[in-house]
Every structure is written in C-alpha cells, then in structure tokens.
Amino acid sequence: LLATRNMKSPRFFVPACLLFLLISLTNAFTLPSSHNKPRQSALYSGAGFAKSNSDGDDASTSQTSGSEQHQPPPKKKKGDSIRSATGIRPSLHPTTINCIAEALLMRSKQLGKNDVAIDTANAQVEPIQVAITAGGIAMSLIEQRSTAAEKDDTTDVFTTEESHAISGRVVGVVMRMRELESTLIGKVNTAKWPRKYGEEESFGCLKKECKYVEENKDLASSTSEDLEKQLAETIKTNPLFRMNRAECLLALFLATVEQPKLELLGESVAGGSKVDFIDADRLEVLVESSE
C-alpha cells in the first residue's frame, strides 16, 4: 500500500521495495511450506513403513529360520519300509516256531516240578492254566518284536489279526503237544528213510523215541521216565534239535488241524495256513504222506 501510494515519489520507492523484499524472505524461512510438509511426512512414513517391513521381514526370516532350526526331524517310519511299499507282510511262522520252541524248553525245565503249567500230561494242572501259559509265551515274543521295531528298520510290528493268529497257533500246539509229538514220531517211522539214514534229529526226534513208538504204538498215553529225562535234557542243551521239533509240530498242526478246520468253515487267517517253512524232504514226510 505504501509503495503504491507513493510510487511516484523517489523518497518512498526504495524503502518500500526493500521492505517488501525483507517480508518475502522472512516468510520463506519462517512459514511452513504446504508442499514440503507432506513430502517430509511421506518420507518418514515411507521410512517407517520400510523399517516396519524390514523388521517384519527380519522377524519372519528369524521365525522361519528358527522354525527350521528347531523343527523336529520327521518321525521315522516304523518297520521295513521296502516291505511296506510292496504290501507284503512278514511271515508269522518264525515267531510262532520260536514260541513253540520256548514252550518245549519250559516243559523240559519243569520236568518233575509244578511251578509252571505247560504240560497237559501233568494231571495236577488244569488245561486252562496250560492255555494261559502258552498265550503268555506268545504275547511276550510279540511284544519283543514290537520293541525291536522301534529301533530296527527291517522289523515290522504285527497287526492285531496277525498277533491273534500267532497266539492261537501257539495255544493250539501246546494244548495238543503230546498228541502231535506222537503223530510226528509215527510219521518218521512210517517214512523209514529218516531212521535208515539216521536223520531222526532233523525232525526233532530221538532215536529212542522212534523205537519206543514202534514198540508201543503210542507216545501220548505213557512214556518211560528215562525217555522223558533224555528228551528233556536234549531239548535243553540242543537248540537245533529244539527248533526242528518246534517246526515239525507247527507243520503238523497246520496240516492236520488248522487247514481242515478253516476249509470246513470257509474262512482264513492272517498270513494264510500254508506250510512253507519246511524243506521238501521233511514236508513230504510230515504233510504229503498224510494226504
């Protein structure tokens, strides 16, 4: 206003221009700029966002890294992975044979004692007690296999059906032990070649047993005390003899008891009832000769 009113007066023109310039410069340095303020805010916000994202990324990376570092290793698959991939289940026969061999050993150690009910020929024990003992032997070995499967990649845990099949066979053999032994020796005598070539022990039989059955026609009803002692001692001291006897008893049980019963009922059991654990020569004596 001062400048416009006195524009034509030299005395006021220069001071007015200087004053206007001074005010303009003062405003430029002291008043906030509407353009700079948002840019400054956007800059910090961007920096803050970048910092936040950076922290988040770091935290995420840290968490991911931490989870990778502390993530537990994948649970090891129990059992034989190769066998599982093919769908082929392990044979039940080895475990069943071991159970029967254990029952034979237990019976031999109990000769003249009544600590454990394992022999149906012992008039002082009830059959149910013998069945319970036999079932206990089976369950013990099945549990041992389950424990072994925790540490061994080549061992599979038996299914419930498989465990039932093993237990049933062990109880079935033990409850018929004396009858099956008599049948076994009768078949060895009938074949003749085992006695001719001295192969009785490959069937788990004593020569004296074979001779006794040949003379008395039966081993289940009564045996001599000396023969019982000799058999018990051989079973205790000769593991191969014990296993051979267990194999042959199981083979006879499957061929003469289990298979006919299942065929009659039209049923089957886990793993099947085929006798595939005996060599051809013994199989011919035990199974094929009775067909």
mmCIF file of C-alpha atoms in Angstrom:
data_model
loop_
_atom_site.group_PDB
_atom_site.id
_atom_site.type_symbol
_atom_site.label_atom_id
_atom_site.label_comp_id
_atom_site.label_asym_id
_atom_site.label_seq_id
_atom_site.Cartn_x
_atom_site.Cartn_y
_atom_site.Cartn_z
ATOM 1 C CA LEU A 1 0.000 0.000 0.000
ATOM 2 C CA LEU A 2 2.811 2.362 0.919
ATOM 3 C CA ALA A 3 4.612 1.506 -2.253
ATOM 4 C CA THR A 4 1.592 2.024 -4.491
ATOM 5 C CA ARG A 5 0.560 5.257 -2.952
ATOM 6 C CA ASN A 6 3.996 6.794 -3.133
ATOM 7 C CA MET A 7 5.195 5.031 -6.283
ATOM 8 C CA LYS A 8 5.873 8.358 -7.943
ATOM 9 C CA SER A 9 7.824 9.666 -5.041
ATOM 10 C CA PRO A 10 11.522 8.726 -5.148
ATOM 11 C CA ARG A 11 11.808 9.216 -1.433
ATOM 12 C CA PHE A 12 9.493 6.333 -0.599
ATOM 13 C CA PHE A 13 10.106 3.965 -3.528
ATOM 14 C CA VAL A 14 13.401 2.397 -2.470
ATOM 15 C CA PRO A 15 12.462 1.823 1.230
ATOM 16 C CA ALA A 16 9.154 0.302 0.138
ATOM 17 C CA CYS A 17 10.883 -2.165 -2.189
ATOM 18 C CA LEU A 18 13.371 -3.137 0.455
ATOM 19 C CA LEU A 19 10.610 -3.683 2.999
ATOM 20 C CA PHE A 20 8.649 -5.878 0.580
ATOM 21 C CA LEU A 21 11.731 -7.940 -0.189
ATOM 22 C CA LEU A 22 12.526 -8.353 3.503
ATOM 23 C CA ILE A 23 8.994 -9.561 4.286
ATOM 24 C CA SER A 24 9.100 -12.057 1.412
ATOM 25 C CA LEU A 25 12.397 -13.520 2.567
ATOM 26 C CA THR A 26 11.237 -13.734 6.171
ATOM 27 C CA ASN A 27 8.095 -15.625 5.192
ATOM 28 C CA ALA A 28 10.126 -18.012 3.065
ATOM 29 C CA PHE A 29 12.300 -19.074 6.016
ATOM 30 C CA THR A 30 9.804 -18.988 8.874
ATOM 31 C CA LEU A 31 6.448 -20.150 7.496
ATOM 32 C CA PRO A 32 5.950 -23.931 6.884
ATOM 33 C CA SER A 33 5.567 -24.893 3.297
ATOM 34 C CA SER A 34 2.411 -26.745 2.362
ATOM 35 C CA HIS A 35 4.399 -28.623 -0.302
ATOM 36 C CA ASN A 36 7.349 -29.596 1.885
ATOM 37 C CA LYS A 37 5.311 -30.756 4.852
ATOM 38 C CA PRO A 38 3.518 -33.658 3.120
ATOM 39 C CA ARG A 39 6.729 -34.726 1.385
ATOM 40 C CA GLN A 40 8.522 -34.754 4.731
ATOM 41 C CA SER A 41 5.676 -36.738 6.303
ATOM 42 C CA ALA A 42 5.573 -39.102 3.370
ATOM 43 C CA LEU A 43 9.306 -39.585 3.603
ATOM 44 C CA TYR A 44 9.186 -40.588 7.275
ATOM 45 C CA SER A 45 6.132 -42.644 6.751
ATOM 46 C CA GLY A 46 7.872 -44.390 3.920
ATOM 47 C CA ALA A 47 10.962 -44.851 6.024
ATOM 48 C CA GLY A 48 8.846 -46.072 8.900
ATOM 49 C CA PHE A 49 6.968 -48.447 6.593
ATOM 50 C CA ALA A 50 10.199 -49.636 5.111
ATOM 51 C CA LYS A 51 11.629 -50.067 8.591
ATOM 52 C CA SER A 52 8.500 -51.837 9.731
ATOM 53 C CA ASN A 53 8.583 -54.138 6.727
ATOM 54 C CA SER A 54 12.254 -54.681 7.219
ATOM 55 C CA ASP A 55 11.653 -55.572 10.863
ATOM 56 C CA GLY A 56 8.786 -57.813 9.825
ATOM 57 C CA ASP A 57 10.895 -59.486 7.189
ATOM 58 C CA ASP A 58 13.691 -59.916 9.654
ATOM 59 C CA ALA A 59 11.279 -61.286 12.232
ATOM 60 C CA SER A 60 9.672 -63.544 9.655
ATOM 61 C CA THR A 61 13.056 -64.703 8.448
ATOM 62 C CA SER A 62 14.131 -65.189 12.023
ATOM 63 C CA GLN A 63 10.988 -67.158 12.805
ATOM 64 C CA THR A 64 11.354 -69.212 9.646
ATOM 65 C CA SER A 65 14.994 -69.804 10.350
ATOM 66 C CA GLY A 66 14.187 -70.617 13.944
ATOM 67 C CA SER A 67 11.414 -72.973 12.959
ATOM 68 C CA GLU A 68 13.733 -74.668 10.508
ATOM 69 C CA GLN A 69 16.421 -74.962 13.123
ATOM 70 C CA HIS A 70 14.120 -76.188 15.903
ATOM 71 C CA GLN A 71 11.720 -78.175 13.740
ATOM 72 C CA PRO A 72 11.808 -81.782 14.943
ATOM 73 C CA PRO A 73 13.042 -84.298 12.411
ATOM 74 C CA PRO A 74 10.329 -86.180 10.560
ATOM 75 C CA LYS A 75 9.093 -89.138 12.541
ATOM 76 C CA LYS A 76 10.850 -92.246 11.456
ATOM 77 C CA LYS A 77 8.547 -94.805 9.931
ATOM 78 C CA LYS A 78 8.485 -97.983 11.935
ATOM 79 C CA GLY A 79 9.193 -101.261 10.278
ATOM 80 C CA ASP A 80 10.578 -102.344 6.962
ATOM 81 C CA SER A 81 9.840 -99.509 4.521
ATOM 82 C CA ILE A 82 10.726 -101.628 1.468
ATOM 83 C CA ARG A 83 8.419 -104.432 2.522
ATOM 84 C CA SER A 84 5.675 -101.919 3.363
ATOM 85 C CA ALA A 85 5.966 -100.380 -0.102
ATOM 86 C CA THR A 86 5.329 -103.764 -1.720
ATOM 87 C CA GLY A 87 2.418 -104.573 0.586
ATOM 88 C CA ILE A 88 3.977 -107.933 1.520
ATOM 89 C CA ARG A 89 3.575 -108.767 5.181
ATOM 90 C CA PRO A 90 6.257 -110.663 7.136
ATOM 91 C CA SER A 91 5.729 -114.362 7.750
ATOM 92 C CA LEU A 92 4.184 -115.296 11.093
ATOM 93 C CA HIS A 93 5.837 -118.712 11.174
ATOM 94 C CA PRO A 94 9.286 -117.775 12.580
ATOM 95 C CA THR A 95 7.750 -116.101 15.624
ATOM 96 C CA THR A 96 5.283 -118.963 16.095
ATOM 97 C CA ILE A 97 8.096 -121.527 15.884
ATOM 98 C CA ASN A 98 10.131 -119.583 18.446
ATOM 99 C CA CYS A 99 7.135 -119.602 20.790
ATOM 100 C CA ILE A 100 6.677 -123.365 20.439
ATOM 101 C CA ALA A 101 10.401 -123.897 20.997
ATOM 102 C CA GLU A 102 10.147 -121.791 24.149
ATOM 103 C CA ALA A 103 7.219 -123.907 25.346
ATOM 104 C CA LEU A 104 9.263 -127.081 24.755
ATOM 105 C CA LEU A 105 12.157 -125.610 26.717
ATOM 106 C CA MET A 106 9.858 -124.568 29.535
ATOM 107 C CA ARG A 107 8.311 -128.010 29.693
ATOM 108 C CA SER A 108 11.764 -129.613 29.862
ATOM 109 C CA LYS A 109 12.803 -127.372 32.728
ATOM 110 C CA GLN A 110 9.575 -128.158 34.579
ATOM 111 C CA LEU A 111 10.068 -131.923 34.447
ATOM 112 C CA GLY A 112 9.240 -133.210 37.914
ATOM 113 C CA LYS A 113 8.061 -129.751 39.025
ATOM 114 C CA ASN A 114 4.755 -127.919 39.109
ATOM 115 C CA ASP A 115 5.999 -124.319 39.070
ATOM 116 C CA VAL A 116 4.591 -123.587 35.597
ATOM 117 C CA ALA A 117 1.558 -125.186 33.953
ATOM 118 C CA ILE A 118 2.860 -126.055 30.490
ATOM 119 C CA ASP A 119 2.199 -129.765 30.050
ATOM 120 C CA THR A 120 -1.295 -131.168 29.561
ATOM 121 C CA ALA A 121 0.058 -134.584 30.563
ATOM 122 C CA ASN A 122 0.522 -133.264 34.091
ATOM 123 C CA ALA A 123 -2.609 -134.335 35.966
ATOM 124 C CA GLN A 124 -2.004 -131.695 38.638
ATOM 125 C CA VAL A 125 -2.653 -128.733 36.334
ATOM 126 C CA GLU A 126 -5.836 -127.618 34.614
ATOM 127 C CA PRO A 127 -5.934 -127.304 30.809
ATOM 128 C CA ILE A 128 -6.959 -123.657 31.119
ATOM 129 C CA GLN A 129 -3.761 -122.982 33.043
ATOM 130 C CA VAL A 130 -1.711 -124.520 30.236
ATOM 131 C CA ALA A 131 -3.570 -122.383 27.685
ATOM 132 C CA ILE A 132 -2.886 -119.226 29.708
ATOM 133 C CA THR A 133 0.818 -120.053 29.939
ATOM 134 C CA ALA A 134 1.031 -120.733 26.205
ATOM 135 C CA GLY A 135 -0.756 -117.476 25.425
ATOM 136 C CA GLY A 136 1.658 -115.629 27.709
ATOM 137 C CA ILE A 137 4.631 -117.026 25.800
ATOM 138 C CA ALA A 138 3.149 -115.814 22.521
ATOM 139 C CA MET A 139 2.333 -112.336 23.810
ATOM 140 C CA SER A 140 5.819 -111.955 25.276
ATOM 141 C CA LEU A 141 7.517 -112.615 21.926
ATOM 142 C CA ILE A 142 5.036 -110.410 20.075
ATOM 143 C CA GLU A 143 5.836 -107.543 22.453
ATOM 144 C CA GLN A 144 9.556 -108.140 21.965
ATOM 145 C CA ARG A 145 9.057 -107.752 18.229
ATOM 146 C CA SER A 146 7.144 -104.514 18.748
ATOM 147 C CA THR A 147 10.009 -103.173 20.850
ATOM 148 C CA ALA A 148 12.549 -104.219 18.224
ATOM 149 C CA ALA A 149 10.543 -102.447 15.514
ATOM 150 C CA GLU A 150 11.084 -99.139 17.330
ATOM 151 C CA LYS A 151 14.808 -99.326 16.600
ATOM 152 C CA ASP A 152 15.091 -101.601 13.587
ATOM 153 C CA ASP A 153 14.093 -100.588 10.050
ATOM 154 C CA THR A 154 13.833 -104.214 8.959
ATOM 155 C CA THR A 155 11.261 -105.290 11.569
ATOM 156 C CA ASP A 156 7.514 -104.813 11.207
ATOM 157 C CA VAL A 157 5.017 -104.703 14.038
ATOM 158 C CA PHE A 158 2.403 -107.441 13.816
ATOM 159 C CA THR A 159 -1.168 -106.347 13.252
ATOM 160 C CA THR A 160 -3.902 -107.345 15.687
ATOM 161 C CA GLU A 161 -5.072 -110.101 13.349
ATOM 162 C CA GLU A 162 -1.536 -111.421 12.951
ATOM 163 C CA SER A 163 -0.989 -111.406 16.695
ATOM 164 C CA HIS A 164 -4.221 -113.346 17.190
ATOM 165 C CA ALA A 165 -3.137 -115.922 14.603
ATOM 166 C CA ILE A 166 0.228 -116.439 16.303
ATOM 167 C CA SER A 167 -1.296 -116.720 19.771
ATOM 168 C CA GLY A 168 -3.980 -119.130 18.562
ATOM 169 C CA ARG A 169 -1.452 -121.411 16.914
ATOM 170 C CA VAL A 170 0.857 -121.455 19.914
ATOM 171 C CA VAL A 171 -2.005 -122.309 22.265
ATOM 172 C CA GLY A 172 -3.301 -124.905 19.795
ATOM 173 C CA VAL A 173 0.072 -126.652 19.510
ATOM 174 C CA VAL A 174 0.826 -126.590 23.247
ATOM 175 C CA MET A 175 -2.604 -127.954 24.147
ATOM 176 C CA ARG A 176 -2.048 -130.850 21.688
ATOM 177 C CA MET A 177 1.682 -131.207 22.299
ATOM 178 C CA ARG A 178 1.698 -134.865 23.337
ATOM 179 C CA GLU A 179 -0.635 -135.958 20.526
ATOM 180 C CA LEU A 180 1.328 -134.030 17.903
ATOM 181 C CA GLU A 181 4.612 -135.485 19.159
ATOM 182 C CA SER A 182 3.194 -138.985 18.879
ATOM 183 C CA THR A 183 1.986 -138.241 15.325
ATOM 184 C CA LEU A 184 5.390 -136.786 14.418
ATOM 185 C CA ILE A 185 7.307 -139.864 15.503
ATOM 186 C CA GLY A 186 4.767 -142.130 13.824
ATOM 187 C CA LYS A 187 5.324 -140.344 10.504
ATOM 188 C CA VAL A 188 9.097 -140.545 10.869
ATOM 189 C CA ASN A 189 8.812 -144.280 11.494
ATOM 190 C CA THR A 190 6.438 -144.726 8.562
ATOM 191 C CA ALA A 191 8.770 -142.924 6.136
ATOM 192 C CA LYS A 192 11.608 -145.237 7.178
ATOM 193 C CA TRP A 193 14.360 -143.278 5.428
ATOM 194 C CA PRO A 194 14.949 -140.904 8.378
ATOM 195 C CA ARG A 195 15.748 -143.878 10.619
ATOM 196 C CA LYS A 196 17.659 -145.655 7.884
ATOM 197 C CA TYR A 197 19.991 -142.669 7.382
ATOM 198 C CA GLY A 198 19.990 -141.501 10.989
ATOM 199 C CA GLU A 199 18.001 -138.310 10.258
ATOM 200 C CA GLU A 200 15.657 -138.525 13.236
ATOM 201 C CA GLU A 201 17.069 -135.363 14.813
ATOM 202 C CA SER A 202 16.327 -133.308 11.694
ATOM 203 C CA PHE A 203 12.688 -133.857 12.708
ATOM 204 C CA GLY A 204 13.443 -133.100 16.358
ATOM 205 C CA CYS A 205 13.054 -136.760 17.359
ATOM 206 C CA LEU A 206 15.231 -139.073 19.412
ATOM 207 C CA LYS A 207 16.116 -142.477 18.060
ATOM 208 C CA LYS A 208 14.923 -143.881 21.362
ATOM 209 C CA GLU A 209 11.543 -142.158 20.880
ATOM 210 C CA CYS A 210 11.106 -143.675 17.447
ATOM 211 C CA LYS A 211 11.935 -147.114 18.769
ATOM 212 C CA TYR A 212 9.575 -146.691 21.729
ATOM 213 C CA VAL A 213 6.638 -145.686 19.488
ATOM 214 C CA GLU A 214 7.405 -148.548 17.123
ATOM 215 C CA GLU A 215 7.113 -150.952 20.028
ATOM 216 C CA ASN A 216 4.262 -149.328 21.989
ATOM 217 C CA LYS A 217 2.341 -147.680 19.119
ATOM 218 C CA ASP A 218 1.764 -144.510 21.146
ATOM 219 C CA LEU A 219 3.760 -141.770 22.821
ATOM 220 C CA ALA A 220 0.876 -139.626 24.056
ATOM 221 C CA SER A 221 -0.558 -142.003 26.669
ATOM 222 C CA SER A 222 2.590 -143.025 28.506
ATOM 223 C CA THR A 223 6.376 -142.801 28.229
ATOM 224 C CA SER A 224 9.214 -144.181 30.281
ATOM 225 C CA GLU A 225 10.821 -141.955 32.869
ATOM 226 C CA ASP A 226 14.241 -142.449 31.326
ATOM 227 C CA LEU A 227 12.963 -141.412 27.921
ATOM 228 C CA GLU A 228 11.369 -138.280 29.377
ATOM 229 C CA LYS A 229 14.617 -137.299 31.060
ATOM 230 C CA GLN A 230 16.672 -137.884 27.930
ATOM 231 C CA LEU A 231 14.235 -135.867 25.829
ATOM 232 C CA ALA A 232 14.156 -133.017 28.355
ATOM 233 C CA GLU A 233 17.938 -132.891 28.507
ATOM 234 C CA THR A 234 18.293 -132.903 24.713
ATOM 235 C CA ILE A 235 15.738 -130.115 24.321
ATOM 236 C CA LYS A 236 17.564 -128.017 26.928
ATOM 237 C CA THR A 237 21.058 -128.499 25.551
ATOM 238 C CA ASN A 238 20.473 -128.743 21.798
ATOM 239 C CA PRO A 239 18.831 -125.608 20.321
ATOM 240 C CA LEU A 240 18.825 -127.022 16.775
ATOM 241 C CA PHE A 241 17.023 -130.165 17.925
ATOM 242 C CA ARG A 242 14.509 -127.977 19.782
ATOM 243 C CA MET A 243 13.847 -125.778 16.750
ATOM 244 C CA ASN A 244 13.483 -128.765 14.427
ATOM 245 C CA ARG A 245 10.901 -130.286 16.760
ATOM 246 C CA ALA A 246 9.016 -126.972 17.007
ATOM 247 C CA GLU A 247 8.942 -126.589 13.200
ATOM 248 C CA CYS A 248 7.602 -130.095 12.685
ATOM 249 C CA LEU A 249 4.943 -129.733 15.387
ATOM 250 C CA LEU A 250 3.705 -126.486 13.812
ATOM 251 C CA ALA A 251 3.668 -128.060 10.352
ATOM 252 C CA LEU A 252 1.570 -130.962 11.642
ATOM 253 C CA PHE A 253 -0.800 -128.590 13.446
ATOM 254 C CA LEU A 254 -1.354 -126.503 10.319
ATOM 255 C CA ALA A 255 -1.795 -129.519 8.054
ATOM 256 C CA THR A 256 -3.971 -131.683 10.311
ATOM 257 C CA VAL A 257 -5.853 -129.186 12.493
ATOM 258 C CA GLU A 258 -5.947 -125.605 11.226
ATOM 259 C CA GLN A 259 -6.278 -126.092 7.472
ATOM 260 C CA PRO A 260 -9.105 -128.660 7.634
ATOM 261 C CA LYS A 261 -10.998 -126.557 10.169
ATOM 262 C CA LEU A 262 -10.703 -123.363 8.129
ATOM 263 C CA GLU A 263 -11.754 -125.152 4.951
ATOM 264 C CA LEU A 264 -14.786 -126.504 6.748
ATOM 265 C CA LEU A 265 -15.744 -123.025 7.953
ATOM 266 C CA GLY A 266 -14.803 -121.328 4.682
ATOM 267 C CA GLU A 267 -12.559 -118.889 6.499
ATOM 268 C CA SER A 268 -8.905 -117.839 6.534
ATOM 269 C CA VAL A 269 -6.418 -116.315 8.949
ATOM 270 C CA ALA A 270 -3.796 -113.593 8.598
ATOM 271 C CA GLY A 271 -0.785 -114.817 6.669
ATOM 272 C CA GLY A 272 -2.516 -117.988 5.493
ATOM 273 C CA SER A 273 -2.006 -121.562 6.672
ATOM 274 C CA LYS A 274 0.431 -122.778 4.038
ATOM 275 C CA VAL A 275 3.349 -124.849 5.336
ATOM 276 C CA ASP A 276 6.173 -123.028 3.539
ATOM 277 C CA PHE A 277 8.896 -123.171 6.179
ATOM 278 C CA ILE A 278 9.850 -126.864 5.888
ATOM 279 C CA ASP A 279 12.250 -128.264 3.301
ATOM 280 C CA ALA A 280 10.825 -130.583 0.647
ATOM 281 C CA ASP A 281 12.146 -133.816 2.148
ATOM 282 C CA ARG A 282 10.668 -133.225 5.583
ATOM 283 C CA LEU A 283 7.489 -131.772 4.089
ATOM 284 C CA GLU A 284 6.915 -134.981 2.182
ATOM 285 C CA VAL A 285 7.184 -136.996 5.405
ATOM 286 C CA LEU A 286 5.046 -134.678 7.539
ATOM 287 C CA VAL A 287 2.334 -133.454 5.191
ATOM 288 C CA GLU A 288 2.210 -135.092 1.819
ATOM 289 C CA SER A 289 2.312 -138.633 3.228
ATOM 290 C CA SER A 290 -0.967 -137.981 5.057
ATOM 291 C CA GLU A 291 -2.828 -136.517 2.073
#
